[in-house]
Amino acid sequence: MSLSCNVAAKDFTSILILHYLVKKLNGLPALTGEWLDFKTLSGIEGYKAAFRQRVIEPIVRKYGKNPEALLSVLDRFPGKRVDQADIGIVVKAFEGVAAMILFWRQDEEFSAEANMLFDRSITHIFCTEDIVVLGGMIAGKI
C-alpha cells in the first residue's frame, strides 16, 4: 500500500521488492563498479524490445529536448553525476542496487539517445525480467 496516496502497490512492484528483500536477508553482494549494458546480460532474448520500450524510450522522450534536466534527478534521488556520454548520472534504486543513466544529445546526424546500465552485482540480486521492471520503474520516476 502506498502511504502517499493510499493505493495498493502494483503486483510487479510488490514482486520486485520481495525479490530484493529475500536477497537482502541473505546478504547483498557488494557493488563492483563494473557497469553492464542490458544487451550483455544473459537470457535477454525475449526482453530486448520491452527494455527499449519501458526504459530507453521514456527517458529519450522526457529529456530529448532538454538533456540537462536529467541532472535535476539528483535533487530528488540519491546519486551522483558521472563523466560518461553527454550527460551521465548514477542513481541508487535500492540499497546496494545502482543504475547508470547515460544520455547523448541530438545532433545533425543522430537523434537523442539514452541507455541504462547496471552494476554487475545486479545479476546476483535480480533475474532478467526483474531488471526490466526495475529499469522501467526508474525511468518512470526520473
PDB file of C-alpha atoms in Angstrom:
ATOM      1  CA  MET A   1       0.000   0.000   0.000  1.00  0.00           C
ATOM      2  CA  SER A   2       1.355   3.413  -0.943  1.00  0.00           C
ATOM      3  CA  LEU A   3       1.299   5.681   2.086  1.00  0.00           C
ATOM      4  CA  SER A   4       1.382   8.800  -0.060  1.00  0.00           C
ATOM      5  CA  CYS A   5      -1.842   8.105  -1.961  1.00  0.00           C
ATOM      6  CA  ASN A   6      -3.399   5.119  -0.139  1.00  0.00           C
ATOM      7  CA  VAL A   7      -3.332   2.953  -3.288  1.00  0.00           C
ATOM      8  CA  ALA A   8      -2.219  -0.668  -3.394  1.00  0.00           C
ATOM      9  CA  ALA A   9       1.202  -1.257  -4.960  1.00  0.00           C
ATOM     10  CA  LYS A  10       1.140  -2.845  -8.393  1.00  0.00           C
ATOM     11  CA  ASP A  11       1.870  -6.564  -8.432  1.00  0.00           C
ATOM     12  CA  PHE A  12       5.135  -6.180 -10.339  1.00  0.00           C
ATOM     13  CA  THR A  13       6.361  -3.617  -7.806  1.00  0.00           C
ATOM     14  CA  SER A  14       5.495  -5.895  -4.900  1.00  0.00           C
ATOM     15  CA  ILE A  15       7.220  -8.861  -6.538  1.00  0.00           C
ATOM     16  CA  LEU A  16      10.353  -6.827  -7.266  1.00  0.00           C
ATOM     17  CA  ILE A  17      10.524  -5.611  -3.668  1.00  0.00           C
ATOM     18  CA  LEU A  18      10.002  -9.122  -2.319  1.00  0.00           C
ATOM     19  CA  HIS A  19      12.769 -10.499  -4.548  1.00  0.00           C
ATOM     20  CA  TYR A  20      15.056  -7.726  -3.325  1.00  0.00           C
ATOM     21  CA  LEU A  21      14.229  -8.316   0.339  1.00  0.00           C
ATOM     22  CA  VAL A  22      14.878 -12.058   0.074  1.00  0.00           C
ATOM     23  CA  LYS A  23      18.341 -11.331  -1.349  1.00  0.00           C
ATOM     24  CA  LYS A  24      18.966  -8.619   1.252  1.00  0.00           C
ATOM     25  CA  LEU A  25      18.115 -11.006   4.104  1.00  0.00           C
ATOM     26  CA  ASN A  26      20.692 -13.436   2.760  1.00  0.00           C
ATOM     27  CA  GLY A  27      23.260 -10.665   2.206  1.00  0.00           C
ATOM     28  CA  LEU A  28      23.582  -8.426  -0.806  1.00  0.00           C
ATOM     29  CA  PRO A  29      26.674  -8.671  -2.976  1.00  0.00           C
ATOM     30  CA  ALA A  30      28.999  -5.668  -2.916  1.00  0.00           C
ATOM     31  CA  LEU A  31      28.794  -3.178  -5.756  1.00  0.00           C
ATOM     32  CA  THR A  32      31.557  -3.960  -8.231  1.00  0.00           C
ATOM     33  CA  GLY A  33      31.840  -0.636 -10.058  1.00  0.00           C
ATOM     34  CA  GLU A  34      31.656  -2.586 -13.325  1.00  0.00           C
ATOM     35  CA  TRP A  35      28.728  -1.435 -15.455  1.00  0.00           C
ATOM     36  CA  LEU A  36      26.728  -3.794 -17.649  1.00  0.00           C
ATOM     37  CA  ASP A  37      24.661  -2.827 -20.639  1.00  0.00           C
ATOM     38  CA  PHE A  38      21.335  -4.688 -20.675  1.00  0.00           C
ATOM     39  CA  LYS A  39      22.332  -6.211 -24.029  1.00  0.00           C
ATOM     40  CA  THR A  40      25.206  -8.054 -22.338  1.00  0.00           C
ATOM     41  CA  LEU A  41      23.048  -9.835 -19.764  1.00  0.00           C
ATOM     42  CA  SER A  42      22.247 -13.495 -20.330  1.00  0.00           C
ATOM     43  CA  GLY A  43      18.709 -14.591 -21.113  1.00  0.00           C
ATOM     44  CA  ILE A  44      17.549 -11.285 -22.617  1.00  0.00           C
ATOM     45  CA  GLU A  45      16.247 -12.628 -25.937  1.00  0.00           C
ATOM     46  CA  GLY A  46      12.588 -12.077 -25.078  1.00  0.00           C
ATOM     47  CA  TYR A  47      13.188  -8.818 -23.198  1.00  0.00           C
ATOM     48  CA  LYS A  48      15.160  -6.554 -25.578  1.00  0.00           C
ATOM     49  CA  ALA A  49      12.092  -4.819 -27.036  1.00  0.00           C
ATOM     50  CA  ALA A  50      10.452  -4.455 -23.624  1.00  0.00           C
ATOM     51  CA  PHE A  51      13.604  -2.873 -22.181  1.00  0.00           C
ATOM     52  CA  ARG A  52      13.787  -0.409 -25.062  1.00  0.00           C
ATOM     53  CA  GLN A  53      10.083   0.444 -24.786  1.00  0.00           C
ATOM     54  CA  ARG A  54       9.861   0.673 -20.976  1.00  0.00           C
ATOM     55  CA  VAL A  55      13.265   2.118 -20.142  1.00  0.00           C
ATOM     56  CA  ILE A  56      15.089   3.818 -23.005  1.00  0.00           C
ATOM     57  CA  GLU A  57      12.231   5.424 -24.939  1.00  0.00           C
ATOM     58  CA  PRO A  58      10.632   7.162 -21.917  1.00  0.00           C
ATOM     59  CA  ILE A  59      13.993   8.698 -20.970  1.00  0.00           C
ATOM     60  CA  VAL A  60      14.589   9.940 -24.515  1.00  0.00           C
ATOM     61  CA  ARG A  61      11.053  11.355 -24.726  1.00  0.00           C
ATOM     62  CA  LYS A  62      11.373  13.165 -21.410  1.00  0.00           C
ATOM     63  CA  TYR A  63      14.900  14.559 -21.778  1.00  0.00           C
ATOM     64  CA  GLY A  64      15.403  14.698 -25.557  1.00  0.00           C
ATOM     65  CA  LYS A  65      14.689  18.417 -25.840  1.00  0.00           C
ATOM     66  CA  ASN A  66      16.352  19.353 -22.529  1.00  0.00           C
ATOM     67  CA  PRO A  67      19.058  16.819 -21.599  1.00  0.00           C
ATOM     68  CA  GLU A  68      20.462  18.994 -18.804  1.00  0.00           C
ATOM     69  CA  ALA A  69      17.190  18.467 -16.916  1.00  0.00           C
ATOM     70  CA  LEU A  70      18.381  14.907 -16.260  1.00  0.00           C
ATOM     71  CA  LEU A  71      20.731  16.369 -13.668  1.00  0.00           C
ATOM     72  CA  SER A  72      17.723  17.554 -11.621  1.00  0.00           C
ATOM     73  CA  VAL A  73      17.073  13.883 -10.820  1.00  0.00           C
ATOM     74  CA  LEU A  74      19.956  14.180  -8.351  1.00  0.00           C
ATOM     75  CA  ASP A  75      17.913  16.700  -6.343  1.00  0.00           C
ATOM     76  CA  ARG A  76      15.270  14.019  -5.726  1.00  0.00           C
ATOM     77  CA  PHE A  77      17.174  10.729  -5.632  1.00  0.00           C
ATOM     78  CA  PRO A  78      20.460   9.604  -4.083  1.00  0.00           C
ATOM     79  CA  GLY A  79      23.148   9.521  -6.720  1.00  0.00           C
ATOM     80  CA  LYS A  80      25.877  11.432  -8.458  1.00  0.00           C
ATOM     81  CA  ARG A  81      26.903  12.852 -11.796  1.00  0.00           C
ATOM     82  CA  VAL A  82      29.428  10.825 -13.797  1.00  0.00           C
ATOM     83  CA  ASP A  83      31.665  11.781 -16.677  1.00  0.00           C
ATOM     84  CA  GLN A  84      30.080   9.488 -19.264  1.00  0.00           C
ATOM     85  CA  ALA A  85      28.207  10.223 -22.513  1.00  0.00           C
ATOM     86  CA  ASP A  86      26.996  13.830 -22.880  1.00  0.00           C
ATOM     87  CA  ILE A  87      25.247  13.593 -19.524  1.00  0.00           C
ATOM     88  CA  GLY A  88      25.567  10.717 -17.101  1.00  0.00           C
ATOM     89  CA  ILE A  89      24.231  10.037 -13.639  1.00  0.00           C
ATOM     90  CA  VAL A  90      24.240   7.125 -11.238  1.00  0.00           C
ATOM     91  CA  VAL A  91      21.175   6.663  -9.050  1.00  0.00           C
ATOM     92  CA  LYS A  92      20.647   4.319  -6.146  1.00  0.00           C
ATOM     93  CA  ALA A  93      17.469   2.321  -6.775  1.00  0.00           C
ATOM     94  CA  PHE A  94      17.722   0.285  -3.566  1.00  0.00           C
ATOM     95  CA  GLU A  95      20.481  -0.110  -1.045  1.00  0.00           C
ATOM     96  CA  GLY A  96      23.177  -1.975  -2.971  1.00  0.00           C
ATOM     97  CA  VAL A  97      21.456  -1.547  -6.353  1.00  0.00           C
ATOM     98  CA  ALA A  98      22.755   1.185  -8.647  1.00  0.00           C
ATOM     99  CA  ALA A  99      21.824   2.209 -12.184  1.00  0.00           C
ATOM    100  CA  MET A 100      23.782   4.475 -14.512  1.00  0.00           C
ATOM    101  CA  ILE A 101      21.722   6.581 -16.899  1.00  0.00           C
ATOM    102  CA  LEU A 102      23.567   7.859 -19.935  1.00  0.00           C
ATOM    103  CA  PHE A 103      22.230  10.452 -22.360  1.00  0.00           C
ATOM    104  CA  TRP A 104      23.521  11.658 -25.719  1.00  0.00           C
ATOM    105  CA  ARG A 105      22.183  14.907 -27.173  1.00  0.00           C
ATOM    106  CA  GLN A 106      20.628  15.086 -30.609  1.00  0.00           C
ATOM    107  CA  ASP A 107      22.888  16.474 -33.327  1.00  0.00           C
ATOM    108  CA  GLU A 108      22.802  16.891 -37.109  1.00  0.00           C
ATOM    109  CA  GLU A 109      23.441  13.196 -37.707  1.00  0.00           C
ATOM    110  CA  PHE A 110      21.803  11.368 -34.817  1.00  0.00           C
ATOM    111  CA  SER A 111      18.670  11.682 -32.743  1.00  0.00           C
ATOM    112  CA  ALA A 112      18.896  11.835 -28.954  1.00  0.00           C
ATOM    113  CA  GLU A 113      19.700   8.513 -27.315  1.00  0.00           C
ATOM    114  CA  ALA A 114      19.864   7.102 -23.816  1.00  0.00           C
ATOM    115  CA  ASN A 115      20.947   3.948 -22.078  1.00  0.00           C
ATOM    116  CA  MET A 116      20.687   2.491 -18.605  1.00  0.00           C
ATOM    117  CA  LEU A 117      23.472   0.321 -17.266  1.00  0.00           C
ATOM    118  CA  PHE A 118      23.561  -1.687 -14.064  1.00  0.00           C
ATOM    119  CA  ASP A 119      26.319  -2.618 -11.676  1.00  0.00           C
ATOM    120  CA  ARG A 120      27.428  -6.197 -12.360  1.00  0.00           C
ATOM    121  CA  SER A 121      26.241  -7.211  -8.880  1.00  0.00           C
ATOM    122  CA  ILE A 122      22.625  -6.872 -10.048  1.00  0.00           C
ATOM    123  CA  THR A 123      22.902 -10.293 -11.700  1.00  0.00           C
ATOM    124  CA  HIS A 124      23.162 -11.797  -8.189  1.00  0.00           C
ATOM    125  CA  ILE A 125      20.082  -9.920  -6.977  1.00  0.00           C
ATOM    126  CA  PHE A 126      17.536  -9.913  -9.803  1.00  0.00           C
ATOM    127  CA  CYS A 127      16.609 -12.072 -12.774  1.00  0.00           C
ATOM    128  CA  THR A 128      16.405 -10.510 -16.250  1.00  0.00           C
ATOM    129  CA  GLU A 129      12.660  -9.879 -16.021  1.00  0.00           C
ATOM    130  CA  ASP A 130      13.133  -8.095 -12.676  1.00  0.00           C
ATOM    131  CA  ILE A 131      15.852  -5.924 -14.217  1.00  0.00           C
ATOM    132  CA  VAL A 132      13.440  -4.831 -16.964  1.00  0.00           C
ATOM    133  CA  VAL A 133      10.824  -3.986 -14.320  1.00  0.00           C
ATOM    134  CA  LEU A 134      13.386  -2.117 -12.217  1.00  0.00           C
ATOM    135  CA  GLY A 135      14.641  -0.169 -15.221  1.00  0.00           C
ATOM    136  CA  GLY A 136      11.070   0.777 -16.118  1.00  0.00           C
ATOM    137  CA  MET A 137      10.379   1.898 -12.574  1.00  0.00           C
ATOM    138  CA  ILE A 138      13.498   4.061 -12.553  1.00  0.00           C
ATOM    139  CA  ALA A 139      12.681   5.552 -15.964  1.00  0.00           C
ATOM    140  CA  GLY A 140       9.160   6.328 -14.782  1.00  0.00           C
ATOM    141  CA  LYS A 141      10.319   8.058 -11.596  1.00  0.00           C
ATOM    142  CA  ILE A 142      13.109  10.171 -13.002  1.00  0.00           C
TER     143      ILE A 142
END
